[in-house]
Short mmCIF file of C-alpha atoms and ligand atoms in Angstrom, two decimals:
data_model
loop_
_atom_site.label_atom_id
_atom_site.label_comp_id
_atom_site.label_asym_id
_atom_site.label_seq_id
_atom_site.Cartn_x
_atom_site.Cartn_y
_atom_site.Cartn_z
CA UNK A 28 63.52 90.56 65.99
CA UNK A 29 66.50 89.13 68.02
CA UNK A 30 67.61 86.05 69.39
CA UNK A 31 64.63 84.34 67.77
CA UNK A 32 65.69 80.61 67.89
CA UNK A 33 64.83 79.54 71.79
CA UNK A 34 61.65 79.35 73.78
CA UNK A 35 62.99 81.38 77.02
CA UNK A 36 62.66 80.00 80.57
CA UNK A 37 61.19 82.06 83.03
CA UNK A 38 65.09 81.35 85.65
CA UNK A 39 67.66 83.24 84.61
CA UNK A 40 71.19 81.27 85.64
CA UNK A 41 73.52 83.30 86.41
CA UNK A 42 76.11 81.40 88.44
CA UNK A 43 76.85 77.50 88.78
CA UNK A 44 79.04 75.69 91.41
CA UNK A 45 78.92 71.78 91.51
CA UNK A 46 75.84 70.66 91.08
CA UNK A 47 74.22 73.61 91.57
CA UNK A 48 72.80 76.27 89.80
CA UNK A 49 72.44 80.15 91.04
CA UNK A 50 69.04 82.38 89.25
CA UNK A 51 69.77 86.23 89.17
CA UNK A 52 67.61 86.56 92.80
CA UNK A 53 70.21 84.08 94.60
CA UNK A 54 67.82 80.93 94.55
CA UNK A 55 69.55 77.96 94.48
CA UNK A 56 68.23 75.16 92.04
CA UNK A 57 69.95 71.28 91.41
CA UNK A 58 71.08 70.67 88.21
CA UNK A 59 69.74 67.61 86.63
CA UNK A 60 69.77 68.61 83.40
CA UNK A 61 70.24 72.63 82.85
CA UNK A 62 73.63 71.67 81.41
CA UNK A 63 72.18 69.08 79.35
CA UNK A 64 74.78 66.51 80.21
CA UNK A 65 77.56 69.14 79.39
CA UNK A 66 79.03 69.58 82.69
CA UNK A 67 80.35 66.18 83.88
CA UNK A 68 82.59 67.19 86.42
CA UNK A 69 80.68 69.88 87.62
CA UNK A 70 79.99 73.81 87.60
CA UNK A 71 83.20 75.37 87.89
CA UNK A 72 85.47 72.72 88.46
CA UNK A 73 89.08 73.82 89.44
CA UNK A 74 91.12 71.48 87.42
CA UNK A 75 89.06 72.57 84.19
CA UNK A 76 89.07 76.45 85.45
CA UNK A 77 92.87 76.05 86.09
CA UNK A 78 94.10 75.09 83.09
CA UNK A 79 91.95 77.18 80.92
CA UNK A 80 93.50 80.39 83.12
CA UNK A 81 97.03 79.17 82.28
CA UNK A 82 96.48 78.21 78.95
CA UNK A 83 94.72 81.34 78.02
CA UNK A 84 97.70 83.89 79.86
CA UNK A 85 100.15 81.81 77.33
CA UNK A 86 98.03 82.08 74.12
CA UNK A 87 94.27 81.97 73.50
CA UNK A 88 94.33 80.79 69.75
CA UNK A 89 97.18 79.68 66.76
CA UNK A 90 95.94 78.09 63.45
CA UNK A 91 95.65 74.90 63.47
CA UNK A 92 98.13 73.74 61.67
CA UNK A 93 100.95 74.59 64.04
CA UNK A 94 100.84 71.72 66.46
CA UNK A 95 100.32 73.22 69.89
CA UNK A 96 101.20 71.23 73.40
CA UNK A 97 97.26 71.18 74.90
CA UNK A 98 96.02 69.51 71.79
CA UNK A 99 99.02 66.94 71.07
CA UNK A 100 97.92 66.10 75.15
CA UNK A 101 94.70 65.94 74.44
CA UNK A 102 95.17 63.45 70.77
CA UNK A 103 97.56 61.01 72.74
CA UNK A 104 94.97 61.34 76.07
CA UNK A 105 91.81 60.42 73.83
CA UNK A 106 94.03 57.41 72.41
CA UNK A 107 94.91 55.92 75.58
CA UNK A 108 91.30 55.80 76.56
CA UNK A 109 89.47 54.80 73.26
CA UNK A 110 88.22 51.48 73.09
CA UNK A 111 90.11 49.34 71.54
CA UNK A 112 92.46 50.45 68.61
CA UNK A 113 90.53 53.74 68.20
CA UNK A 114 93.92 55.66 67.95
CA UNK A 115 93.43 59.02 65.52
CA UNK A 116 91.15 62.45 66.64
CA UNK A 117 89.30 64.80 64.79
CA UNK A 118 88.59 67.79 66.63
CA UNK A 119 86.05 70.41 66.04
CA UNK A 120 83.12 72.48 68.20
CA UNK A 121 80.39 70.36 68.55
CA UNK A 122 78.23 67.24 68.12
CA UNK A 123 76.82 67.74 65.05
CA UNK A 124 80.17 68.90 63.60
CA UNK A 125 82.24 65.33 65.26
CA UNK A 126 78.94 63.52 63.66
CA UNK A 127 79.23 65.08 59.71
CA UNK A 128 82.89 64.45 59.94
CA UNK A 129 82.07 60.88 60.80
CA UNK A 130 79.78 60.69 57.85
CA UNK A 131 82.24 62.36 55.20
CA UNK A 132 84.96 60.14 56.48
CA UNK A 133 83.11 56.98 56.69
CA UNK A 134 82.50 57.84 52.44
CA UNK A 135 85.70 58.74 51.79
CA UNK A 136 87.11 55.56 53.73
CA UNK A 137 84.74 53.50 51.65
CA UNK A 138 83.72 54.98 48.75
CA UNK A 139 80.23 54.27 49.20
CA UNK A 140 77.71 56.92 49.73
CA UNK A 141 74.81 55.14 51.68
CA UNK A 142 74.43 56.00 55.26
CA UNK A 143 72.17 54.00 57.79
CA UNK A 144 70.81 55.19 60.44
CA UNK A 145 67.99 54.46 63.56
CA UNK A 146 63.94 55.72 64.19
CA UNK A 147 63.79 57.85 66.92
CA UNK A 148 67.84 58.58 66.65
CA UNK A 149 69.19 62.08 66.72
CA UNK A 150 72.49 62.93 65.48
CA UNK A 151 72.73 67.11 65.23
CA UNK A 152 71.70 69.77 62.98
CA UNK A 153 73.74 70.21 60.36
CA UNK A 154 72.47 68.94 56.84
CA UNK A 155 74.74 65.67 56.78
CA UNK A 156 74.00 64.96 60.39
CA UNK A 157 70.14 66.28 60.64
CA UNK A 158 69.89 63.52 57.13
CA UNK A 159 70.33 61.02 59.51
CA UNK A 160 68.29 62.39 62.46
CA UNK A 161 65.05 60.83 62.49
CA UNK A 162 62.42 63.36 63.57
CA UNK A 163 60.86 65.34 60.56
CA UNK A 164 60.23 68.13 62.49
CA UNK A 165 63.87 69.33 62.45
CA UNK A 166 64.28 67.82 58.65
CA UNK A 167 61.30 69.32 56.36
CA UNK A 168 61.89 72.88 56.33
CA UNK A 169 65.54 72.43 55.34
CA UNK A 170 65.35 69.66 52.73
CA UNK A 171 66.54 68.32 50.44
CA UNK A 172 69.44 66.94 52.79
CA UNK A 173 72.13 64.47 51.90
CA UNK A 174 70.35 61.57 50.29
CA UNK A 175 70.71 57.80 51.04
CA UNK A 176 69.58 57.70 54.43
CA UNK A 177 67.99 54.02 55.28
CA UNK A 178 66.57 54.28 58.41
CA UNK A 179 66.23 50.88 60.66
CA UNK A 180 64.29 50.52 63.60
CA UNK A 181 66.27 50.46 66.81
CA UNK A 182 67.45 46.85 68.51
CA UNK A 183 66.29 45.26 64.88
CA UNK A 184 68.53 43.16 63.50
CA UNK A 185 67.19 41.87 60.79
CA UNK A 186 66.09 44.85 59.93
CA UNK A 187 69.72 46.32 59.90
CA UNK A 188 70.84 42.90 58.10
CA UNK A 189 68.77 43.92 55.21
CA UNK A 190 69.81 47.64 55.40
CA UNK A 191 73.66 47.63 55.30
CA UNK A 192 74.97 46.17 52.05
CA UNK A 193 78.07 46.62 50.10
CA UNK A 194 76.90 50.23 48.96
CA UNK A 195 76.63 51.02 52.40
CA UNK A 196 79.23 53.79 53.94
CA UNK A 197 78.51 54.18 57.29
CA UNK A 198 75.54 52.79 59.91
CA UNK A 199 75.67 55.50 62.70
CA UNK A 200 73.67 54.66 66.10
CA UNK A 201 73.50 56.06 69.66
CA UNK A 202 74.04 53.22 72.93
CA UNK A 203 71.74 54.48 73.90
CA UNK A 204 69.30 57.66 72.59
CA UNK A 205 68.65 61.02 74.48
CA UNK A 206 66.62 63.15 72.26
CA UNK A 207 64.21 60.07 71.33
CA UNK A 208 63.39 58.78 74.70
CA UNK A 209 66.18 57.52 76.91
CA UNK A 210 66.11 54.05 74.84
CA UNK A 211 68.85 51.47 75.65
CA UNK A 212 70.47 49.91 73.13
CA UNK A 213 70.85 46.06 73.47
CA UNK A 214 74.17 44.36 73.56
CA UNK A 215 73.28 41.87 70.61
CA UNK A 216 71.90 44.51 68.25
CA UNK A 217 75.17 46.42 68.79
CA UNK A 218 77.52 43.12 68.37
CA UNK A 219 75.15 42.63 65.15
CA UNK A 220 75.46 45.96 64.21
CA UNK A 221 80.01 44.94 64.67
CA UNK A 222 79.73 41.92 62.49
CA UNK A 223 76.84 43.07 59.84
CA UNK A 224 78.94 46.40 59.17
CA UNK A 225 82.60 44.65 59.16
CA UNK A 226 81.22 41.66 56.91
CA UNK A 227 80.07 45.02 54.37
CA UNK A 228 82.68 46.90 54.78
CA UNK A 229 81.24 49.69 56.24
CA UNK A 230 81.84 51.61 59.08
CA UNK A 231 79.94 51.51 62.34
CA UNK A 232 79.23 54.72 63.79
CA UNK A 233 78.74 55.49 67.68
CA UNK A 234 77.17 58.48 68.29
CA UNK A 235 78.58 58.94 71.95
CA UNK A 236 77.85 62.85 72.24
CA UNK A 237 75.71 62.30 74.93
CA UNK A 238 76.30 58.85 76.46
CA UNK A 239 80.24 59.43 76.21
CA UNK A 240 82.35 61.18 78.99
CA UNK A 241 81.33 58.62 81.70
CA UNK A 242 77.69 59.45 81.49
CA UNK A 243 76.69 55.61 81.39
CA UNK A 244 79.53 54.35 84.06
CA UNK A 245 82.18 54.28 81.91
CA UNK A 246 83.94 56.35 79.96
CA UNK A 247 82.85 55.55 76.99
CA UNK A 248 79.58 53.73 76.54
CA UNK A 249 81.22 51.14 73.98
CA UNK A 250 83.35 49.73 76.80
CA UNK A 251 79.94 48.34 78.54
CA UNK A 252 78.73 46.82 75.30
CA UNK A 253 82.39 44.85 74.52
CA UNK A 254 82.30 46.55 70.78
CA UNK A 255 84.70 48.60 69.07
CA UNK A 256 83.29 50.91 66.46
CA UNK A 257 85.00 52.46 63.51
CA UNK A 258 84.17 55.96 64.54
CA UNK A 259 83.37 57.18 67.82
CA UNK A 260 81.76 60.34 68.35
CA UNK A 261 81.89 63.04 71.66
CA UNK A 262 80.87 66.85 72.23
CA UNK A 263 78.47 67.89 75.50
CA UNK A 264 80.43 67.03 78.40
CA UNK A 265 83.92 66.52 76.60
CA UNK A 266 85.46 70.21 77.65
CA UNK A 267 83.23 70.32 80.74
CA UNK A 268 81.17 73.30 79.46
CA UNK A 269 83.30 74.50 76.45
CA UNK A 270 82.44 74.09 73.20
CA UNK A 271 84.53 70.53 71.97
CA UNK A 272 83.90 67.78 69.76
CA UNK A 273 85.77 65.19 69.24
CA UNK A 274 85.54 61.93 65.99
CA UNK A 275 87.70 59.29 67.39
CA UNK A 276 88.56 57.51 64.65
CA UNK A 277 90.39 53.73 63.44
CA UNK A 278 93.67 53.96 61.39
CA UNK A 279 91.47 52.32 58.40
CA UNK A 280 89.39 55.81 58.21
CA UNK A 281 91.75 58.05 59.33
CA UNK A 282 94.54 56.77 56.53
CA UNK A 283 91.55 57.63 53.93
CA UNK A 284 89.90 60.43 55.27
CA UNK A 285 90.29 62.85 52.71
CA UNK A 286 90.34 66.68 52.84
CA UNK A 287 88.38 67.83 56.00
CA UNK A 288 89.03 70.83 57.76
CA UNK A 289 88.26 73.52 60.03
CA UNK A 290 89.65 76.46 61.80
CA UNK A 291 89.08 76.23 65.13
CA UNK A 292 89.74 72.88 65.02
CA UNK A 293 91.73 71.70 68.28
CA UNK A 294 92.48 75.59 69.82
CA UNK A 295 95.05 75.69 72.61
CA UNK A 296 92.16 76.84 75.76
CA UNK A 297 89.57 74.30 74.23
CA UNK A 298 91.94 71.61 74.35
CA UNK A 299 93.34 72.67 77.61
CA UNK A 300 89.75 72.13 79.15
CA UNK A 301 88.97 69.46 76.92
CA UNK A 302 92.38 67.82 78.59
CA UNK A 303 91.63 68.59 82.19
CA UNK A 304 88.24 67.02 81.93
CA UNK A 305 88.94 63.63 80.36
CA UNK A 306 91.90 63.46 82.90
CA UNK A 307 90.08 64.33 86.30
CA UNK A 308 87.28 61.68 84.69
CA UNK A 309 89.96 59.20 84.71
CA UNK A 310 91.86 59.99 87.91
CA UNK A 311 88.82 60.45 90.28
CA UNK A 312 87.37 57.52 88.83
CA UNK A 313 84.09 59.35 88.02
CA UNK A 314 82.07 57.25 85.87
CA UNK A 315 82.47 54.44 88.41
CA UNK A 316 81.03 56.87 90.71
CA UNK A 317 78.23 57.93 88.11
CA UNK A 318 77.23 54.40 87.10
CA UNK A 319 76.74 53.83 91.18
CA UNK A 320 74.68 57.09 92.04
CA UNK A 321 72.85 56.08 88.85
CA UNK A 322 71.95 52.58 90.01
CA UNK A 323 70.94 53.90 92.60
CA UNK A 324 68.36 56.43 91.56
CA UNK A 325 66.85 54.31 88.68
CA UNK A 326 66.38 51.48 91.52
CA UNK A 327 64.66 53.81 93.87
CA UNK A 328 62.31 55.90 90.95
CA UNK A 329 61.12 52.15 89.90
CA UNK A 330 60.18 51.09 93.62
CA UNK A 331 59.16 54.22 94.41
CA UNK A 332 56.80 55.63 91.35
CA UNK A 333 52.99 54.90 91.30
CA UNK A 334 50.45 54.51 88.55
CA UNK A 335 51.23 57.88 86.48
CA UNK A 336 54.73 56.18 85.45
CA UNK A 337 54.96 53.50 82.07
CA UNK A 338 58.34 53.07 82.84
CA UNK A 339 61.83 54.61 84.11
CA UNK A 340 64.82 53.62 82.16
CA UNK A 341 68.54 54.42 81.02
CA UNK A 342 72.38 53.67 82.08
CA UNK A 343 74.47 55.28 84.52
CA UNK A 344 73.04 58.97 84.60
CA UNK A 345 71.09 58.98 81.91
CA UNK A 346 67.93 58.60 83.14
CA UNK A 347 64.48 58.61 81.43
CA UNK A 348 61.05 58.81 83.32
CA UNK A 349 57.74 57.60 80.94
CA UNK A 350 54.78 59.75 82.17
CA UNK A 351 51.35 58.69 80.75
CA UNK A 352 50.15 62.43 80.46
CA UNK A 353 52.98 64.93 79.18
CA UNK A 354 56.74 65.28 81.02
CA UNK A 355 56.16 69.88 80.81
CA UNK A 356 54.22 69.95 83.47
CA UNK A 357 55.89 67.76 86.32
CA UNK A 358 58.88 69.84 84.48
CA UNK A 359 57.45 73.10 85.59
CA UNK A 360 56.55 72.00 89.17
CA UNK A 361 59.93 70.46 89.81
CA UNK A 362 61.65 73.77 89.13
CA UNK A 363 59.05 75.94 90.85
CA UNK A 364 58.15 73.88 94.09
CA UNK A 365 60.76 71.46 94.80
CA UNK A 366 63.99 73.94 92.56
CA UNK A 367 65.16 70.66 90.64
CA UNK A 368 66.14 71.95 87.25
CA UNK A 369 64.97 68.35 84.69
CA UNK A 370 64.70 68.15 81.21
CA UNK A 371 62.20 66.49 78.91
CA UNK A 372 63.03 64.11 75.99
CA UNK A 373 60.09 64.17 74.06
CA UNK A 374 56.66 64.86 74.91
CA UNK A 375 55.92 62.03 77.61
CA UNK A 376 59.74 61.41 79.26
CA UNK A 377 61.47 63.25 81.73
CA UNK A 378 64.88 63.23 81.64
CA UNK A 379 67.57 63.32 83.96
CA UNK A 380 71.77 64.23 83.06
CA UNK A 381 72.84 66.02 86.27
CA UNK A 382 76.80 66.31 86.68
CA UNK A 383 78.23 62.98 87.47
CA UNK A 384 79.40 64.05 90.59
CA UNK A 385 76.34 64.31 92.31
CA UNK A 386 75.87 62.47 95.93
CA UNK A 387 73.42 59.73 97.37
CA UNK A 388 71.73 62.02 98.93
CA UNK A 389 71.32 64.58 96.41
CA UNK A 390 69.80 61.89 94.29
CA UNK A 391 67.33 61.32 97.65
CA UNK A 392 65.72 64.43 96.62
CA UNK A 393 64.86 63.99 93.37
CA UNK A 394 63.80 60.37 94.35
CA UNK A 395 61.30 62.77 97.21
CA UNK A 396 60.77 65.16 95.10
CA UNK A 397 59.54 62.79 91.83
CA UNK A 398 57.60 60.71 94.10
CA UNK A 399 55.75 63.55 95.40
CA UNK A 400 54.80 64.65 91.67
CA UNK A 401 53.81 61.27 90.56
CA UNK A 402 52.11 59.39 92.67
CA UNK A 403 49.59 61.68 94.20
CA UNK A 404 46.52 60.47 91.84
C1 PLP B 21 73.24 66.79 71.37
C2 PLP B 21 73.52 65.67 70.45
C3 PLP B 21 74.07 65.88 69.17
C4 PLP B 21 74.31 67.28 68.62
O1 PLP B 21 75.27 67.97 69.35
P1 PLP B 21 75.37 69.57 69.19
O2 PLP B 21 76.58 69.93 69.99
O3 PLP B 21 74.10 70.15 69.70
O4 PLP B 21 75.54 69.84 67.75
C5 PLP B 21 74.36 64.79 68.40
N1 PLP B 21 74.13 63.53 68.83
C6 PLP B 21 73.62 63.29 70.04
C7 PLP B 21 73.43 61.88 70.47
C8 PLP B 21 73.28 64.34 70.89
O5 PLP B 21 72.75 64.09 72.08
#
């Protein structure tokens, strides 16, 4: 047996440029979600490609505790562009690994153990960050996991009032969640969430792995909402396709974060691309441009969807379609007959994280192209 953890689509990708994607016979598909909200700026994107090349002709890897220039860039890059007084970084390889440092510091920082978290959330697969990841299909063959995990239901206050307490460490939440449905958080359970977990003293969480790097109009998700978490949490689309995650983190946590560690931690090429992505975000002014073509496209999928559609729904580029019957099959026909590449989140939504940069009028096709699928009855 080999290679035995994915299910294996029949389109074998072999090259990517923009929002395109290239199968090993030449055809050419759109991307709206092969790179799972990975690839902000685009396949291949020259800034990111450049200063991976340089950076990896100078040196490709030095432990990491010899400060190198990309990552020192990259710390004082992520501060500047933080919310608020989020000013310290923790940087690792992905979003489970940004999410279980946010847990073990938010402990640490308090000394409390108890960690809340949402239904239908999904935080990553590592046993710390899986514990608080709702869905018992990834959790029962692997437990026991961390205990003290409350889970609230999402956008209830009360519910979270009762929840965090003063043995509370942490109450970690996505603005919005991917895996469990495209559901938008609302602004008052998130300024709740800011006063219930500073009154505590706990430390509130936001799980920005996939709403972060401009995917909801702004660079961070927290600056539409007007709330400053503790901890702030990025991976997918932070290094543009490499393999970064980042904890952003307050001086309270950071001060009392204890011993937490890893080896790869902040490499010189990781950082480099990790560097070159937040930048060109910043400079070309793409989440502007993302929370536009987004707009856009969720306006046009409500007017235009028929009776097969419950609801369409998200921020930005981050896009969820409610089927009545299940999202696999329109899946299947949008890559085969109209070469859209979509992703589901769940069984009944279809979900859309193309590259930010996407145009009008590549959003006019999947507009065509979902309309055709869903409203012929
Ligand atoms: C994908 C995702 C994670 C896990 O990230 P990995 O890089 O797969 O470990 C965590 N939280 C959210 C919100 C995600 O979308």
């Amino acid at each position: 047996m080999s290679g035995f953890v994915f299910n294996e689509k029949p389109i074998q990708i072999e090259r990517g440029d923009g929002a395109y994607v290239y199968d090993d016979s030449g055809t050419e598909y759109l991307d709206m979600g092969a790179s799972y909200a990975c690839v902000p700026l685009g396949h291949g994107h020259p800034a990111v490609r450049d200063a991976v090349t340089e950076q990896f002709e100078k040196i490709t890897y030095v432990q990491a505790s010899y400060p190198n220039a990309q990552r020192t860039a990259l710390y004082e890059l992520l501060a500047e562009t933080a919310p608020g007084d989020i000013d310290n970084t923790w940087l690792c390889n992905s979003g489970t690994e940004a999410n279980e440092a946010a847990l073990k510091f938010a402990r640490s920082a308090t000394g409390n153990s108890k960690i809340v978290a949402t239904m239908q959330g999904f935080h990553g697969r590592t046993m710390g960050a899986l514990a608080t990841t709702w869905k018992d299909k990834y959790k029962k063959p692997y437990e026991p996991l961390i205990g003290d995990v409350e889970f609230v239901p999402y956008n209830d206050s009360e519910a979270l009032e009762e929840a965090v307490d003063e043995d509370t460490a942490a109450f970690i939440v996505e603005p919005v969640q991917g895996e469990g449905g495209i559901n938008p958080a609302t602004k008052e359970f998130l300024q709740d969430a800011r006063e219930m977990t500073r009154e505590a003293g706990a430390a509130l969480v936001f799980d920005e792995v996939q709403t972060g790097m401009g995917r909801t109009g702004t660079l961070w998700a927290a600056e539409q909402i007007g709330v400053v978490p503790d901890m702030l949490t990025s991976a997918k689309g932070l290094g543009n396709g490499f393999p970064v995650g980042a904890t952003l983190v307050r001086d309270w946590v950071a001060e009392n974060y204890g011993s937490h560690a890893s080896t790869f931690s902040g490499g010189p090429v990781i950082s480099a691309a990790a560097g070159a992505t937040v930048s060109t975000m910043v400079e070309e002014a793409v989440p502007a441009h993302a929370g536009e073509v987004g707009a856009y496209l969720r306006a046009e999928l409500e007017a235009a969807l028929g009776e097969d559609v419950r609801d369409v729904r998200g921020e930005g580029l981050m896009i969820g379609v409610e089927v009545k019957r299940g999202a696999n099959r329109y899946l299947k026909q949008l890559a085969l007959e109209h070469r859209i590449l979509a992703l589901p989140a769940g069984r009944t939504v279809i979900r859309l994280l193309p590259p930010l940069t996407i145009t009008e009028s590549e959003a006019d096709r999947v507009i065509e192209a979902l309309t055709d699928l869903l409203t012929d009855t």
